[in-house]
Amino acid sequence: MTSTRKTFDLVVAANRLPVDKQVDEQGNVEWHRSPGGLVTAMESVMRSNPGAWVGWSGDAGEAPPPFDEEGMHLRPVGLSAEEVRDFYEGFSNDTLWPIYHDVIVPASFHREWWAAYVRVNRRFAEAVAEEAAPGARVWIQDYQLQLAPAFVRQLRPDVRIGWFNHIPFPPVELFAQLPWRSSLLEGLLGADFLGFQRQADARNFVRACRQLLGLRAKGERVALDDGSGRQVRATAIPISVDYRGLESLAQQPEVMARAKEIRESLGNPDVLMLGVDRLDYTKGIRHRLKAYEELLLERHIGPPDVTLVQVATPSRERVEAYRSLREEIEQTVGRINGELGKIGAPAVHYLHHSYPREEMAALFQAADVMLVTPLRDGMNLVAKEYVTCRHDLGGALVLSEFTGAWHELHQAFTCNPHDIEGLKQAMLRAINTPKRDKERIMRALRRRVADHDVQRWARRYLAALDAAPGVPAPDPRG
Ligand code: GDG
């Protein structure tokens, strides 16, 4: 039996499609590319390999039919309203997310959420299996799809399967809390190659396989005990940003003019501090505000000379932990402004919005001090985006040692956000270090990101996937 259906040599599966749906006044549906780094990276590899992308469209209900957009074949996966609640908001964001981020808030465990997670992972795998050409490369993304590798292998043993984790992989002591820990590991072990942000994350995974599944492991390789002789490699391939694309955006005269305008509209402060985060408890926004408030109270700094712009992009607003975080942050901002602001010069400019990329690039250029203070973050792209936009070598990056980014950008003004006194000192150092020293630091940070951009990340990942051991050749010596 022959089939005329077109299939693809590279299939990416991610929770979301790389496009957002927009409906015009006449009710016509249009899809617009969402500007994430992953999409940019994929574009560069898909130019030479015809590629498909499997993902959820973002709306509950039946999946729209597959379509082609900007050189990619897009294959939507449908989620019912209950599945959005149980698979996405529930198991992904209220069970796995807290466990994988040091249990900053308690995780919720519900068996119906797990059932939805299994069902949706299987649905993704079925879509991948239909789109993949014989011997294709399949690249599955992130914590929402940890069972998909094994489901894909059952359906399509001929394809090469990789998975990349955008968030941390927790130490076994935390991972072991999950009632479904063995199934999650077995799901991941369906892959040939597993990529992580940091070597420590890869080691945590290997240790979990040893301790919880009793498997043998040597270095980065875990040996399966199912009689197949198969090995799975787990290592770090840290993600990055589209350095060239973003730098040239930041060099546009309109963006540079907008950066100046932003500073003027804030009253041209001596020091503009900036935070840009999804409104998430992992990002350390509370700790940052506390340190800033203390610096104001102790009169080290104060408006109008110094001000803070905090962009908190709306996120996961139906999950309770996110609602209460928002309330707490907004109360804190109100208190700081009420007690320490001046007429025409608030101490904190708090913006609960999402902005276009051009505006973000302008904000990065306007900011003298960028505050990236997560309690735990897989990578943190904002840190890399900030230095990419600083082609003028201006600005200073305060960076938490609990981000993946810090392992590459440790020349930044390092902080431990739990240590409020230390965080305050890092903020003051970022303000007071002489300009020439700050330029030297910025040059080094920029060089690192320029040499390790997202295109390189994607190429390295796919090369590692191709070279993954699978079933190693028998030793010729017998
Ligand atoms: C996960 C991991 C890892 C934010 N607000 C706006 C906006 N953004 C953009 C930023 C940046 C991205 O969103 C956020 O990326 P982060 O890396 O900072 O954080 P997560 O969303 O938690 O991402 C993380 C990442 O995956 C990639 O592997 O680094 O550790 O948690 O690009 O610029 N962009 C626009 N408007 C906004 O208002 N245009």
PDB file of N, CA and C in Angstrom, residues 201-259:
ATOM      1  N   ASP A 201      21.560  19.639  35.578  1.00  0.00           N
ATOM      2  CA  ASP A 201      20.223  19.096  35.280  1.00  0.00           C
ATOM      3  C   ASP A 201      20.348  17.696  34.676  1.00  0.00           C
ATOM      4  N   ALA A 202      21.303  17.545  33.744  1.00  0.00           N
ATOM      5  CA  ALA A 202      21.503  16.234  33.113  1.00  0.00           C
ATOM      6  C   ALA A 202      21.919  15.206  34.178  1.00  0.00           C
ATOM      7  N   ARG A 203      22.784  15.655  35.092  1.00  0.00           N
ATOM      8  CA  ARG A 203      23.230  14.719  36.153  1.00  0.00           C
ATOM      9  C   ARG A 203      22.070  14.334  37.069  1.00  0.00           C
ATOM     10  N   ASN A 204      21.192  15.294  37.365  1.00  0.00           N
ATOM     11  CA  ASN A 204      20.025  14.970  38.198  1.00  0.00           C
ATOM     12  C   ASN A 204      19.170  13.897  37.525  1.00  0.00           C
ATOM     13  N   PHE A 205      19.020  14.022  36.199  1.00  0.00           N
ATOM     14  CA  PHE A 205      18.222  13.025  35.477  1.00  0.00           C
ATOM     15  C   PHE A 205      18.868  11.641  35.564  1.00  0.00           C
ATOM     16  N   VAL A 206      20.171  11.596  35.307  1.00  0.00           N
ATOM     17  CA  VAL A 206      20.869  10.301  35.301  1.00  0.00           C
ATOM     18  C   VAL A 206      20.784   9.666  36.698  1.00  0.00           C
ATOM     19  N   ARG A 207      20.958  10.509  37.713  1.00  0.00           N
ATOM     20  CA  ARG A 207      20.884   9.988  39.090  1.00  0.00           C
ATOM     21  C   ARG A 207      19.486   9.436  39.389  1.00  0.00           C
ATOM     22  N   ALA A 208      18.449  10.124  38.910  1.00  0.00           N
ATOM     23  CA  ALA A 208      17.073   9.646  39.140  1.00  0.00           C
ATOM     24  C   ALA A 208      16.872   8.281  38.477  1.00  0.00           C
ATOM     25  N   CYS A 209      17.452   8.096  37.275  1.00  0.00           N
ATOM     26  CA  CYS A 209      17.314   6.789  36.595  1.00  0.00           C
ATOM     27  C   CYS A 209      17.977   5.684  37.415  1.00  0.00           C
ATOM     28  N   ARG A 210      19.147   6.026  37.982  1.00  0.00           N
ATOM     29  CA  ARG A 210      19.855   5.035  38.808  1.00  0.00           C
ATOM     30  C   ARG A 210      19.067   4.702  40.059  1.00  0.00           C
ATOM     31  N   GLN A 211      18.674   5.753  40.775  1.00  0.00           N
ATOM     32  CA  GLN A 211      18.091   5.522  42.106  1.00  0.00           C
ATOM     33  C   GLN A 211      16.647   5.051  42.046  1.00  0.00           C
ATOM     34  N   LEU A 212      15.884   5.548  41.093  1.00  0.00           N
ATOM     35  CA  LEU A 212      14.453   5.236  41.104  1.00  0.00           C
ATOM     36  C   LEU A 212      14.099   4.077  40.166  1.00  0.00           C
ATOM     37  N   LEU A 213      14.920   3.863  39.122  1.00  0.00           N
ATOM     38  CA  LEU A 213      14.630   2.742  38.212  1.00  0.00           C
ATOM     39  C   LEU A 213      15.664   1.629  38.345  1.00  0.00           C
ATOM     40  N   GLY A 214      16.731   1.881  39.112  1.00  0.00           N
ATOM     41  CA  GLY A 214      17.772   0.867  39.285  1.00  0.00           C
ATOM     42  C   GLY A 214      18.565   0.608  38.007  1.00  0.00           C
ATOM     43  N   LEU A 215      18.627   1.593  37.098  1.00  0.00           N
ATOM     44  CA  LEU A 215      19.351   1.385  35.833  1.00  0.00           C
ATOM     45  C   LEU A 215      20.838   1.652  36.018  1.00  0.00           C
ATOM     46  N   ARG A 216      21.633   1.067  35.127  1.00  0.00           N
ATOM     47  CA  ARG A 216      23.069   1.333  35.140  1.00  0.00           C
ATOM     48  C   ARG A 216      23.343   2.560  34.294  1.00  0.00           C
ATOM     49  N   ALA A 217      24.299   3.375  34.747  1.00  0.00           N
ATOM     50  CA  ALA A 217      24.650   4.560  33.969  1.00  0.00           C
ATOM     51  C   ALA A 217      26.142   4.757  34.041  1.00  0.00           C
ATOM     52  N   LYS A 218      26.701   5.206  32.903  1.00  0.00           N
ATOM     53  CA  LYS A 218      28.127   5.500  32.872  1.00  0.00           C
ATOM     54  C   LYS A 218      28.255   6.908  32.316  1.00  0.00           C
ATOM     55  N   GLY A 219      28.723   7.840  33.130  1.00  0.00           N
ATOM     56  CA  GLY A 219      28.834   9.230  32.675  1.00  0.00           C
ATOM     57  C   GLY A 219      27.483   9.759  32.239  1.00  0.00           C
ATOM     58  N   GLU A 220      27.413  10.158  30.951  1.00  0.00           N
ATOM     59  CA  GLU A 220      26.176  10.765  30.437  1.00  0.00           C
ATOM     60  C   GLU A 220      25.209   9.732  29.869  1.00  0.00           C
ATOM     61  N   ARG A 221      25.575   8.440  29.920  1.00  0.00           N
ATOM     62  CA  ARG A 221      24.748   7.432  29.247  1.00  0.00           C
ATOM     63  C   ARG A 221      24.016   6.536  30.239  1.00  0.00           C
ATOM     64  N   VAL A 222      22.732   6.360  29.980  1.00  0.00           N
ATOM     65  CA  VAL A 222      21.927   5.445  30.793  1.00  0.00           C
ATOM     66  C   VAL A 222      21.665   4.203  29.936  1.00  0.00           C
ATOM     67  N   ALA A 223      21.915   3.013  30.503  1.00  0.00           N
ATOM     68  CA  ALA A 223      21.697   1.770  29.749  1.00  0.00           C
ATOM     69  C   ALA A 223      20.338   1.197  30.138  1.00  0.00           C
ATOM     70  N   LEU A 224      19.510   0.905  29.137  1.00  0.00           N
ATOM     71  CA  LEU A 224      18.190   0.337  29.429  1.00  0.00           C
ATOM     72  C   LEU A 224      18.330  -1.143  29.796  1.00  0.00           C
ATOM     73  N   ASP A 225      17.391  -1.659  30.595  1.00  0.00           N
ATOM     74  CA  ASP A 225      17.487  -3.069  30.996  1.00  0.00           C
ATOM     75  C   ASP A 225      16.361  -3.885  30.366  1.00  0.00           C
ATOM     76  N   ASP A 226      15.890  -3.445  29.176  1.00  0.00           N
ATOM     77  CA  ASP A 226      14.755  -4.123  28.532  1.00  0.00           C
ATOM     78  C   ASP A 226      15.204  -5.157  27.496  1.00  0.00           C
ATOM     79  N   GLY A 227      16.516  -5.450  27.506  1.00  0.00           N
ATOM     80  CA  GLY A 227      17.018  -6.451  26.560  1.00  0.00           C
ATOM     81  C   GLY A 227      17.348  -5.860  25.202  1.00  0.00           C
ATOM     82  N   SER A 228      17.068  -4.564  24.992  1.00  0.00           N
ATOM     83  CA  SER A 228      17.311  -3.953  23.671  1.00  0.00           C
ATOM     84  C   SER A 228      18.770  -3.555  23.489  1.00  0.00           C
ATOM     85  N   GLY A 229      19.510  -3.405  24.586  1.00  0.00           N
ATOM     86  CA  GLY A 229      20.887  -2.922  24.509  1.00  0.00           C
ATOM     87  C   GLY A 229      20.966  -1.420  24.249  1.00  0.00           C
ATOM     88  N   ARG A 230      19.825  -0.759  24.237  1.00  0.00           N
ATOM     89  CA  ARG A 230      19.787   0.663  23.902  1.00  0.00           C
ATOM     90  C   ARG A 230      20.361   1.520  25.033  1.00  0.00           C
ATOM     91  N   GLN A 231      21.029   2.624  24.634  1.00  0.00           N
ATOM     92  CA  GLN A 231      21.526   3.594  25.609  1.00  0.00           C
ATOM     93  C   GLN A 231      20.943   4.956  25.278  1.00  0.00           C
ATOM     94  N   VAL A 232      20.748   5.752  26.321  1.00  0.00           N
ATOM     95  CA  VAL A 232      20.208   7.108  26.134  1.00  0.00           C
ATOM     96  C   VAL A 232      21.236   8.084  26.681  1.00  0.00           C
ATOM     97  N   ARG A 233      21.579   9.110  25.893  1.00  0.00           N
ATOM     98  CA  ARG A 233      22.570  10.081  26.362  1.00  0.00           C
ATOM     99  C   ARG A 233      21.854  11.329  26.881  1.00  0.00           C
ATOM    100  N   ALA A 234      22.329  11.845  28.023  1.00  0.00           N
ATOM    101  CA  ALA A 234      21.747  13.054  28.620  1.00  0.00           C
ATOM    102  C   ALA A 234      22.876  14.049  28.867  1.00  0.00           C
ATOM    103  N   THR A 235      22.786  15.217  28.242  1.00  0.00           N
ATOM    104  CA  THR A 235      23.845  16.213  28.467  1.00  0.00           C
ATOM    105  C   THR A 235      23.304  17.634  28.322  1.00  0.00           C
ATOM    106  N   ALA A 236      24.170  18.618  28.646  1.00  0.00           N
ATOM    107  CA  ALA A 236      23.734  20.023  28.595  1.00  0.00           C
ATOM    108  C   ALA A 236      24.003  20.615  27.219  1.00  0.00           C
ATOM    109  N   ILE A 237      22.969  21.271  26.666  1.00  0.00           N
ATOM    110  CA  ILE A 237      23.134  22.084  25.449  1.00  0.00           C
ATOM    111  C   ILE A 237      22.335  23.359  25.719  1.00  0.00           C
ATOM    112  N   PRO A 238      22.960  24.365  26.351  1.00  0.00           N
ATOM    113  CA  PRO A 238      22.192  25.528  26.802  1.00  0.00           C
ATOM    114  C   PRO A 238      21.622  26.374  25.655  1.00  0.00           C
ATOM    115  N   ILE A 239      20.373  26.764  25.801  1.00  0.00           N
ATOM    116  CA  ILE A 239      19.674  27.536  24.755  1.00  0.00           C
ATOM    117  C   ILE A 239      20.172  28.981  24.758  1.00  0.00           C
ATOM    118  N   SER A 240      19.923  29.686  23.656  1.00  0.00           N
ATOM    119  CA  SER A 240      20.343  31.085  23.592  1.00  0.00           C
ATOM    120  C   SER A 240      19.357  31.915  22.788  1.00  0.00           C
ATOM    121  N   VAL A 241      19.798  33.099  22.364  1.00  0.00           N
ATOM    122  CA  VAL A 241      18.923  34.032  21.652  1.00  0.00           C
ATOM    123  C   VAL A 241      19.450  34.231  20.229  1.00  0.00           C
ATOM    124  N   ASP A 242      18.617  34.826  19.399  1.00  0.00           N
ATOM    125  CA  ASP A 242      18.994  35.156  18.019  1.00  0.00           C
ATOM    126  C   ASP A 242      19.815  36.448  18.083  1.00  0.00           C
ATOM    127  N   TYR A 243      21.103  36.295  18.366  1.00  0.00           N
ATOM    128  CA  TYR A 243      21.952  37.461  18.656  1.00  0.00           C
ATOM    129  C   TYR A 243      21.928  38.462  17.497  1.00  0.00           C
ATOM    130  N   ARG A 244      22.164  37.963  16.275  1.00  0.00           N
ATOM    131  CA  ARG A 244      22.274  38.902  15.150  1.00  0.00           C
ATOM    132  C   ARG A 244      20.946  39.602  14.867  1.00  0.00           C
ATOM    133  N   GLY A 245      19.869  38.838  14.872  1.00  0.00           N
ATOM    134  CA  GLY A 245      18.547  39.422  14.602  1.00  0.00           C
ATOM    135  C   GLY A 245      18.179  40.469  15.645  1.00  0.00           C
ATOM    136  N   LEU A 246      18.419  40.148  16.900  1.00  0.00           N
ATOM    137  CA  LEU A 246      18.016  41.068  17.975  1.00  0.00           C
ATOM    138  C   LEU A 246      18.938  42.285  18.026  1.00  0.00           C
ATOM    139  N   GLU A 247      20.224  42.060  17.793  1.00  0.00           N
ATOM    140  CA  GLU A 247      21.146  43.196  17.805  1.00  0.00           C
ATOM    141  C   GLU A 247      20.775  44.180  16.690  1.00  0.00           C
ATOM    142  N   SER A 248      20.418  43.650  15.513  1.00  0.00           N
ATOM    143  CA  SER A 248      20.116  44.599  14.437  1.00  0.00           C
ATOM    144  C   SER A 248      18.781  45.295  14.714  1.00  0.00           C
ATOM    145  N   LEU A 249      17.856  44.635  15.399  1.00  0.00           N
ATOM    146  CA  LEU A 249      16.628  45.336  15.823  1.00  0.00           C
ATOM    147  C   LEU A 249      16.991  46.492  16.765  1.00  0.00           C
ATOM    148  N   ALA A 250      17.894  46.207  17.699  1.00  0.00           N
ATOM    149  CA  ALA A 250      18.278  47.230  18.685  1.00  0.00           C
ATOM    150  C   ALA A 250      19.083  48.365  18.055  1.00  0.00           C
ATOM    151  N   GLN A 251      19.623  48.117  16.855  1.00  0.00           N
ATOM    152  CA  GLN A 251      20.395  49.178  16.181  1.00  0.00           C
ATOM    153  C   GLN A 251      19.520  50.057  15.299  1.00  0.00           C
ATOM    154  N   GLN A 252      18.260  49.700  15.151  1.00  0.00           N
ATOM    155  CA  GLN A 252      17.382  50.518  14.310  1.00  0.00           C
ATOM    156  C   GLN A 252      17.212  51.893  14.925  1.00  0.00           C
ATOM    157  N   PRO A 253      17.294  52.952  14.108  1.00  0.00           N
ATOM    158  CA  PRO A 253      17.200  54.312  14.647  1.00  0.00           C
ATOM    159  C   PRO A 253      15.906  54.544  15.446  1.00  0.00           C
ATOM    160  N   GLU A 254      14.785  53.929  14.991  1.00  0.00           N
ATOM    161  CA  GLU A 254      13.511  54.157  15.714  1.00  0.00           C
ATOM    162  C   GLU A 254      13.580  53.556  17.115  1.00  0.00           C
ATOM    163  N   VAL A 255      14.241  52.396  17.222  1.00  0.00           N
ATOM    164  CA  VAL A 255      14.325  51.736  18.531  1.00  0.00           C
ATOM    165  C   VAL A 255      15.220  52.566  19.463  1.00  0.00           C
ATOM    166  N   MET A 256      16.317  53.071  18.903  1.00  0.00           N
ATOM    167  CA  MET A 256      17.224  53.882  19.725  1.00  0.00           C
ATOM    168  C   MET A 256      16.554  55.198  20.149  1.00  0.00           C
ATOM    169  N   ALA A 257      15.769  55.763  19.233  1.00  0.00           N
ATOM    170  CA  ALA A 257      15.055  57.005  19.570  1.00  0.00           C
ATOM    171  C   ALA A 257      14.012  56.720  20.655  1.00  0.00           C
ATOM    172  N   ARG A 258      13.375  55.569  20.550  1.00  0.00           N
ATOM    173  CA  ARG A 258      12.360  55.204  21.555  1.00  0.00           C
ATOM    174  C   ARG A 258      13.009  55.011  22.933  1.00  0.00           C
ATOM    175  N   ALA A 259      14.230  54.458  22.960  1.00  0.00           N
ATOM    176  CA  ALA A 259      14.926  54.274  24.243  1.00  0.00           C
ATOM    177  C   ALA A 259      15.134  55.642  24.912  1.00  0.00           C
TER     178      ALA A 259
END
